[in-house]
């Protein structure tokens, strides 16, 4: 057991990403904050049934695979997605990836083979892993395992197998006693790290969290009121009583820092000449909407010839059935081509190209 001297309280520091840290930050978190980790959703299956589970309807209970936002049909989708964001590592999530153990091993081996030994891989695990499974994971090259657990047994077994092993749990507002009791046990077994998440409302856990008496923290946040206070209290206790490495990850970090960094990395690899990258890593452009599919080619050609627009600044998006062009050109043409419907759009540079803003330019 790692021990600390009486009255030798360690320091809790605020990180540049606005999270709180006691001791060392796990490498998986360091890379995740920088947006350098591919999020490999390995399966939506899970046997745990946590009442606060935030998984979406689209994924919960379904045996589906996603690499970031891209549905995975073959291993090539995983490799391509990792390349498009210049991934330095992968976080294998779910659901519970251990329920699809052979798939987990296959993807770990694939990623290590394609991107090298230094490509850092951490995986989540909802249940327990046998000694044999841990041995296979280590052999395949897994760097870090994070148990979603309130028991020390799976962590202890993983540590014995020679893996970096830790725990990832939400800071439940009325759960302080349970959390520090777990900390005490994890300190006894020299657990590598703990990642404490701010509890968050999602579409799917809203009614359950409300039924437990939890409230939303503020109008700007989906975090649960009191979760951060519980985390800070638990960190202070751990600073005085343990030698644990604990990272508290606030809900704002996921969108404001981690997702933004990941979007920026992908944006610079997928941006087209007619698109501009914003500070948030989104893509801005102009569009001509509501054209019948058979007119797309004709209208594009006419606009190119009439206004001298270079071909790379005006393209057809067949999937969204529209013409796309540089925002600057769209603003100009909206005045000159009143019979066409121009707009400005802002979208994620992700596989699904989720649109966040649409501003009509034509009357
Ligand atoms: S372990 Fe994770 S995926 Fe499984 S029910 Fe709990 S929160 Fe959801």
Coordinates of C-alpha atoms and ligand atoms in Angstrom, one line a residue:
X1 CA 0.0 0.0 0.0
X2 CA 1.3 3.5 -0.9
X3 CA 1.1 5.6 2.3
X4 CA 1.4 9.3 3.0
X5 CA 2.6 11.0 6.1
X6 CA 0.1 12.4 8.5
X7 CA -0.6 16.1 7.8
X8 CA 1.2 15.8 4.5
X9 CA -1.8 16.8 2.4
X10 CA -0.9 16.7 -1.3
X11 CA -1.9 19.5 -3.6
X12 CA -5.0 19.5 -5.9
X13 CA -4.2 21.5 -9.0
X14 CA -6.5 23.0 -11.7
X15 CA -5.3 21.9 -15.1
X16 CA -5.2 24.2 -18.2
X17 CA -8.3 22.2 -19.4
X18 CA -10.1 23.3 -16.2
X19 CA -10.2 19.9 -14.7
X20 CA -8.8 19.0 -11.2
X21 CA -5.9 16.8 -10.6
X22 CA -4.4 15.1 -7.6
X23 CA -1.1 13.4 -8.5
X24 CA -0.4 12.2 -12.0
X25 CA -2.9 12.4 -14.9
X26 CA -3.4 9.0 -16.7
X27 CA -1.9 9.0 -20.2
X28 CA -5.3 8.1 -21.6
X29 CA -6.8 11.3 -20.2
X30 CA -3.8 13.5 -21.4
X31 CA -4.3 12.3 -25.0
X32 CA -8.1 12.5 -24.7
X33 CA -8.1 16.2 -23.6
X34 CA -5.9 17.1 -26.5
X35 CA -8.5 15.5 -28.8
X36 CA -6.0 13.0 -30.2
X37 CA -7.9 9.8 -29.3
X38 CA -10.1 8.0 -31.7
X39 CA -13.3 7.0 -29.9
X40 CA -14.0 3.4 -30.8
X41 CA -17.5 2.5 -29.7
X42 CA -17.2 -1.3 -29.6
X43 CA -20.7 -2.4 -28.7
X44 CA -23.8 -0.9 -27.1
X45 CA -24.4 -4.1 -25.1
X46 CA -23.9 -3.9 -21.4
X47 CA -25.0 -6.0 -18.4
X48 CA -24.7 -3.3 -15.8
X49 CA -27.9 -1.3 -16.1
X50 CA -26.6 1.8 -14.2
X51 CA -29.5 4.2 -13.7
X52 CA -27.4 7.1 -14.8
X53 CA -26.3 5.5 -18.1
X54 CA -26.0 8.3 -20.7
X55 CA -26.0 6.1 -23.8
X56 CA -28.3 7.2 -26.6
X57 CA -31.3 5.2 -27.9
X58 CA -29.4 4.7 -31.1
X59 CA -26.6 2.8 -29.4
X60 CA -28.0 1.5 -26.1
X61 CA -28.4 -2.3 -26.1
X62 CA -27.4 -2.6 -29.8
X63 CA -24.4 -4.5 -30.9
X64 CA -23.1 -1.7 -33.2
X65 CA -19.6 -0.3 -33.8
X66 CA -18.7 3.3 -34.4
X67 CA -15.3 5.0 -35.0
X68 CA -16.0 8.5 -33.7
X69 CA -19.3 9.3 -35.5
X70 CA -18.7 6.8 -38.4
X71 CA -20.6 3.5 -38.4
X72 CA -18.1 0.7 -38.9
X73 CA -18.8 -1.8 -41.6
X74 CA -15.2 -3.0 -42.0
X75 CA -11.9 -2.5 -40.2
X76 CA -11.0 -0.1 -43.0
X77 CA -13.5 2.4 -41.6
X78 CA -11.6 2.4 -38.3
X79 CA -8.2 2.9 -39.9
X80 CA -9.5 5.6 -42.2
X81 CA -11.2 7.5 -39.3
X82 CA -8.0 7.3 -37.2
X83 CA -6.0 8.6 -40.1
X84 CA -8.4 11.5 -40.7
X85 CA -8.0 12.8 -37.2
X86 CA -4.2 12.0 -37.0
X87 CA -5.1 9.9 -33.9
X88 CA -2.3 9.3 -31.4
X89 CA -4.4 6.7 -29.5
X90 CA -7.8 5.1 -29.2
X91 CA -10.3 4.8 -26.4
X92 CA -12.4 1.7 -26.7
X93 CA -15.8 2.4 -25.2
X94 CA -19.3 1.0 -25.1
X95 CA -21.5 -0.4 -23.6
X96 CA -19.2 -2.9 -22.2
X97 CA -16.4 -3.9 -24.7
X98 CA -15.6 -7.0 -22.7
X99 CA -18.9 -8.5 -23.8
X100 CA -17.4 -8.6 -27.3
X101 CA -14.0 -9.8 -26.2
X102 CA -12.7 -11.3 -29.5
X103 CA -13.7 -8.1 -31.3
X104 CA -11.8 -6.1 -28.7
X105 CA -8.7 -8.1 -29.2
X106 CA -9.0 -7.9 -33.0
X107 CA -9.2 -4.1 -33.0
X108 CA -6.4 -3.6 -30.5
X109 CA -4.1 -5.8 -32.7
X110 CA -5.2 -4.0 -35.8
X111 CA -4.6 -0.5 -34.3
X112 CA -1.2 -1.5 -33.0
X113 CA -0.2 -3.0 -36.3
X114 CA -1.3 0.0 -38.3
X115 CA -0.2 2.8 -36.1
X116 CA 2.6 1.3 -34.1
X117 CA 3.3 0.4 -30.4
X118 CA 3.2 4.0 -29.3
X119 CA -0.5 4.4 -30.4
X120 CA -2.0 4.5 -26.9
X121 CA -5.1 2.3 -26.3
X122 CA -7.3 2.3 -23.2
X123 CA -10.5 0.4 -22.8
X124 CA -13.5 0.6 -20.6
X125 CA -14.9 -2.5 -18.8
X126 CA -18.2 -2.7 -17.1
X127 CA -17.7 -6.2 -15.6
X128 CA -14.8 -8.4 -14.6
X129 CA -12.1 -9.9 -16.8
X130 CA -10.6 -13.3 -16.1
X131 CA -6.8 -13.8 -15.7
X132 CA -6.7 -15.4 -19.2
X133 CA -8.5 -12.4 -20.7
X134 CA -6.2 -9.9 -19.0
X135 CA -3.2 -11.9 -20.3
X136 CA -4.5 -11.8 -23.9
X137 CA -5.3 -8.0 -23.6
X138 CA -1.7 -7.3 -22.4
X139 CA -0.3 -9.5 -25.1
X140 CA -2.4 -7.7 -27.8
X141 CA -0.8 -4.4 -26.6
X142 CA -3.6 -2.8 -24.4
X143 CA -2.0 0.1 -22.5
X144 CA -4.7 0.9 -19.9
X145 CA -8.0 -0.6 -18.6
X146 CA -10.6 1.5 -16.9
X147 CA -13.2 -0.3 -14.8
X148 CA -16.6 1.1 -14.3
X149 CA -16.9 -0.5 -10.9
X150 CA -17.4 0.0 -7.2
X151 CA -15.3 -3.1 -6.3
X152 CA -11.5 -3.4 -6.1
X153 CA -11.4 -7.0 -7.3
X154 CA -11.3 -6.5 -11.1
X155 CA -8.7 -3.7 -10.7
X156 CA -6.5 -5.8 -8.4
X157 CA -6.6 -8.7 -10.9
X158 CA -5.7 -6.4 -13.8
X159 CA -2.8 -4.8 -11.8
X160 CA -1.5 -8.3 -11.1
X161 CA -1.6 -9.0 -14.9
X162 CA 0.8 -6.1 -15.3
X163 CA -1.7 -3.6 -16.8
X164 CA -2.2 0.0 -16.0
X165 CA -5.5 -0.3 -14.3
X166 CA -7.9 2.3 -12.9
X167 CA -11.5 3.1 -12.1
X168 CA -13.8 5.6 -13.9
X169 CA -17.0 6.5 -12.0
X170 CA -19.3 9.5 -11.9
X171 CA -19.3 11.8 -8.8
X172 CA -22.8 11.1 -7.6
X173 CA -24.0 14.0 -5.4
X174 CA -25.2 11.9 -2.5
X175 CA -22.4 9.3 -2.9
X176 CA -19.5 10.8 -1.0
X177 CA -19.3 8.1 1.6
X178 CA -19.4 5.3 -1.0
X179 CA -16.7 7.1 -3.1
X180 CA -14.2 7.6 -0.3
X181 CA -14.8 4.0 0.9
X182 CA -13.8 2.9 -2.7
X183 CA -10.8 5.3 -2.6
X184 CA -9.6 3.7 0.6
X185 CA -9.7 0.2 -0.9
X186 CA -8.1 1.3 -4.2
X187 CA -5.3 3.0 -2.3
X188 CA -4.7 -0.3 -0.5
X189 CA -4.1 -2.1 -3.8
X190 CA -2.0 0.6 -5.4
X191 CA -4.6 1.3 -8.1
X192 CA -2.9 3.2 -11.0
X193 CA -5.5 6.0 -11.3
X194 CA -9.1 7.1 -10.8
X195 CA -11.1 9.3 -13.3
X196 CA -14.0 10.9 -11.6
X197 CA -16.6 12.3 -14.0
X198 CA -19.1 15.1 -13.4
X199 CA -22.5 13.4 -13.5
X200 CA -24.5 14.7 -16.5
X201 CA -28.1 14.6 -17.8
X202 CA -28.7 13.1 -21.2
X203 CA -31.9 12.5 -23.2
X204 CA -31.9 8.9 -22.0
X205 CA -31.1 9.3 -18.2
X206 CA -33.2 12.4 -17.6
X207 CA -36.2 10.8 -16.0
X208 CA -34.1 8.4 -13.9
X209 CA -31.8 11.2 -12.6
X210 CA -34.9 13.3 -11.8
X211 CA -36.4 10.4 -10.0
X212 CA -33.3 10.3 -7.8
X213 CA -33.9 13.9 -6.9
X214 CA -31.1 15.4 -9.0
X215 CA -31.3 18.8 -10.7
X216 CA -29.6 20.5 -13.6
X217 CA -26.7 22.7 -12.4
X218 CA -27.4 25.8 -14.6
X219 CA -29.1 26.9 -17.8
X220 CA -25.8 26.6 -19.7
X221 CA -24.9 23.1 -18.5
X222 CA -26.3 19.6 -18.5
X223 CA -24.3 18.7 -15.4
X224 CA -26.0 17.6 -12.2
X225 CA -26.1 20.1 -9.4
X226 CA -23.8 19.0 -6.5
X227 CA -21.7 16.5 -8.5
X228 CA -18.7 18.8 -8.7
X229 CA -19.0 19.7 -4.9
X230 CA -19.0 15.9 -4.1
X231 CA -15.9 15.4 -6.4
X232 CA -14.0 18.3 -4.7
X233 CA -14.8 17.0 -1.2
X234 CA -13.7 13.4 -2.2
X235 CA -10.5 14.8 -3.8
X236 CA -9.7 16.8 -0.6
X237 CA -10.2 13.6 1.5
X238 CA -8.0 11.6 -0.9
X239 CA -5.3 14.4 -0.8
X240 CA -5.0 14.0 3.0
X241 CA -5.5 10.2 3.3
X242 CA -4.2 8.4 0.2
X243 CA -1.4 8.4 -2.4
X244 CA -3.9 7.9 -5.3
X245 CA -3.7 9.7 -8.7
X246 CA -7.2 11.2 -9.3
X247 CA -8.5 13.2 -12.2
X248 CA -11.8 15.0 -11.9
X249 CA -13.2 15.6 -15.4
X250 CA -16.0 18.3 -15.5
X251 CA -18.8 17.9 -18.1
X252 CA -17.8 21.2 -19.8
X253 CA -14.3 19.7 -20.6
X254 CA -15.9 17.2 -23.0
X255 CA -17.4 19.7 -25.3
X256 CA -15.4 22.8 -24.7
X257 CA -12.0 21.2 -24.8
X258 CA -11.9 17.5 -25.8
X259 CA -14.5 17.5 -28.6
X260 CA -13.3 20.9 -30.0
X261 CA -9.7 19.7 -30.2
X262 CA -10.8 16.5 -31.9
X263 CA -12.9 18.4 -34.4
X264 CA -10.0 20.8 -35.2
X265 CA -7.7 17.8 -35.9
X266 CA -10.3 16.3 -38.3
X267 CA -11.3 19.6 -39.9
X268 CA -7.8 20.3 -41.2
X269 CA -7.7 17.0 -43.0
X270 CA -11.2 17.1 -44.6
X271 CA -11.7 20.8 -45.4
X272 CA -12.4 21.5 -49.1
X273 CA -11.4 24.8 -50.8
X274 CA -15.0 26.1 -50.6
X275 CA -15.1 25.6 -46.8
X276 CA -13.6 27.6 -44.0
X277 CA -12.6 26.2 -40.5
X278 CA -13.9 28.2 -37.5
X279 CA -12.1 28.6 -34.2
X280 CA -14.4 25.8 -32.8
X281 CA -13.2 23.4 -35.6
X282 CA -16.5 23.6 -37.5
X283 CA -16.8 24.1 -41.3
X284 CA -18.6 27.2 -42.7
X285 CA -19.8 27.5 -46.3
X286 CA -22.6 28.7 -48.5
X287 CA -25.3 26.5 -50.1
X288 CA -28.0 26.7 -52.8
X289 CA -31.0 24.8 -51.4
X290 CA -34.2 23.3 -52.6
X291 CA -33.2 22.5 -56.2
X292 CA -34.6 19.4 -57.9
X293 CA -31.7 16.8 -58.2
X294 CA -31.8 16.9 -62.0
X295 CA -31.0 20.7 -61.9
X296 CA -28.0 20.6 -59.7
X297 CA -25.4 20.1 -62.5
X298 CA -27.1 22.7 -64.8
X299 CA -27.3 25.4 -62.1
X300 CA -23.7 24.8 -61.0
X301 CA -22.4 25.2 -64.6
X302 CA -24.5 28.3 -65.2
X303 CA -23.2 30.0 -62.0
X304 CA -19.6 29.1 -62.8
X305 CA -19.8 30.5 -66.3
X306 CA -21.8 33.6 -65.5
X307 CA -19.8 34.7 -62.4
X308 CA -16.4 33.2 -63.2
X309 CA -16.3 30.9 -60.1
X310 CA -13.4 28.4 -60.1
X311 CA -14.7 24.8 -60.1
X312 CA -13.1 24.0 -56.7
X313 CA -15.2 26.8 -55.0
X314 CA -18.5 25.4 -56.1
X315 CA -19.4 21.7 -55.8
X316 CA -22.4 19.4 -55.7
X317 CA -23.3 17.5 -52.5
X318 CA -25.5 14.7 -53.9
X319 CA -26.3 13.3 -50.4
X320 CA -27.7 16.6 -49.2
X321 CA -29.1 17.5 -52.6
X322 CA -27.6 20.9 -52.8
X323 CA -24.9 23.0 -54.4
X324 CA -22.1 24.1 -52.0
X325 CA -19.9 27.2 -52.5
X326 CA -17.6 29.5 -50.6
X327 CA -19.6 31.6 -48.1
X328 CA -18.2 34.8 -49.5
X329 CA -19.4 33.9 -53.0
X330 CA -22.8 32.8 -51.6
X331 CA -23.3 36.2 -49.9
X332 CA -22.6 38.0 -53.2
X333 CA -24.7 35.8 -55.4
X334 CA -27.7 36.0 -53.0
X335 CA -28.2 39.5 -54.3
X336 CA -27.5 38.8 -57.9
X337 CA -29.5 35.5 -58.3
X338 CA -32.9 36.2 -56.6
X339 CA -34.6 33.1 -58.0
X340 CA -32.2 30.8 -56.2
X341 CA -32.3 30.1 -52.4
X342 CA -28.9 30.8 -50.8
X343 CA -28.0 30.1 -47.2
X344 CA -24.9 29.9 -44.9
X345 CA -24.3 26.7 -43.0
X346 CA -22.0 25.6 -40.2
X347 CA -21.4 21.9 -39.8
X348 CA -19.2 19.4 -37.9
X349 CA -16.3 18.1 -39.9
X350 CA -17.4 14.6 -38.8
X351 CA -18.4 11.6 -40.9
X352 CA -22.1 12.5 -40.3
X353 CA -21.5 16.2 -41.1
X354 CA -24.0 17.3 -38.4
X355 CA -25.4 20.7 -39.3
X356 CA -25.4 23.2 -36.3
X357 CA -26.5 26.4 -38.0
X358 CA -28.4 27.5 -41.1
X359 CA -28.8 31.2 -41.9
X360 CA -30.9 32.0 -45.0
X361 CA -29.4 34.7 -47.3
X362 CA -32.2 35.0 -49.9
X363 CA -35.5 36.7 -49.2
Ligands
LIG1 S1 -21.5 0.4 -17.3 FE1 -21.5 2.2 -18.7 S2 -22.6 1.5 -20.5 FE2 -23.0 0.0 -18.9 S3 -25.0 0.7 -18.0 FE3 -23.3 1.6 -16.7 S4 -23.0 3.6 -17.6 FE4 -24.1 2.4 -19.2

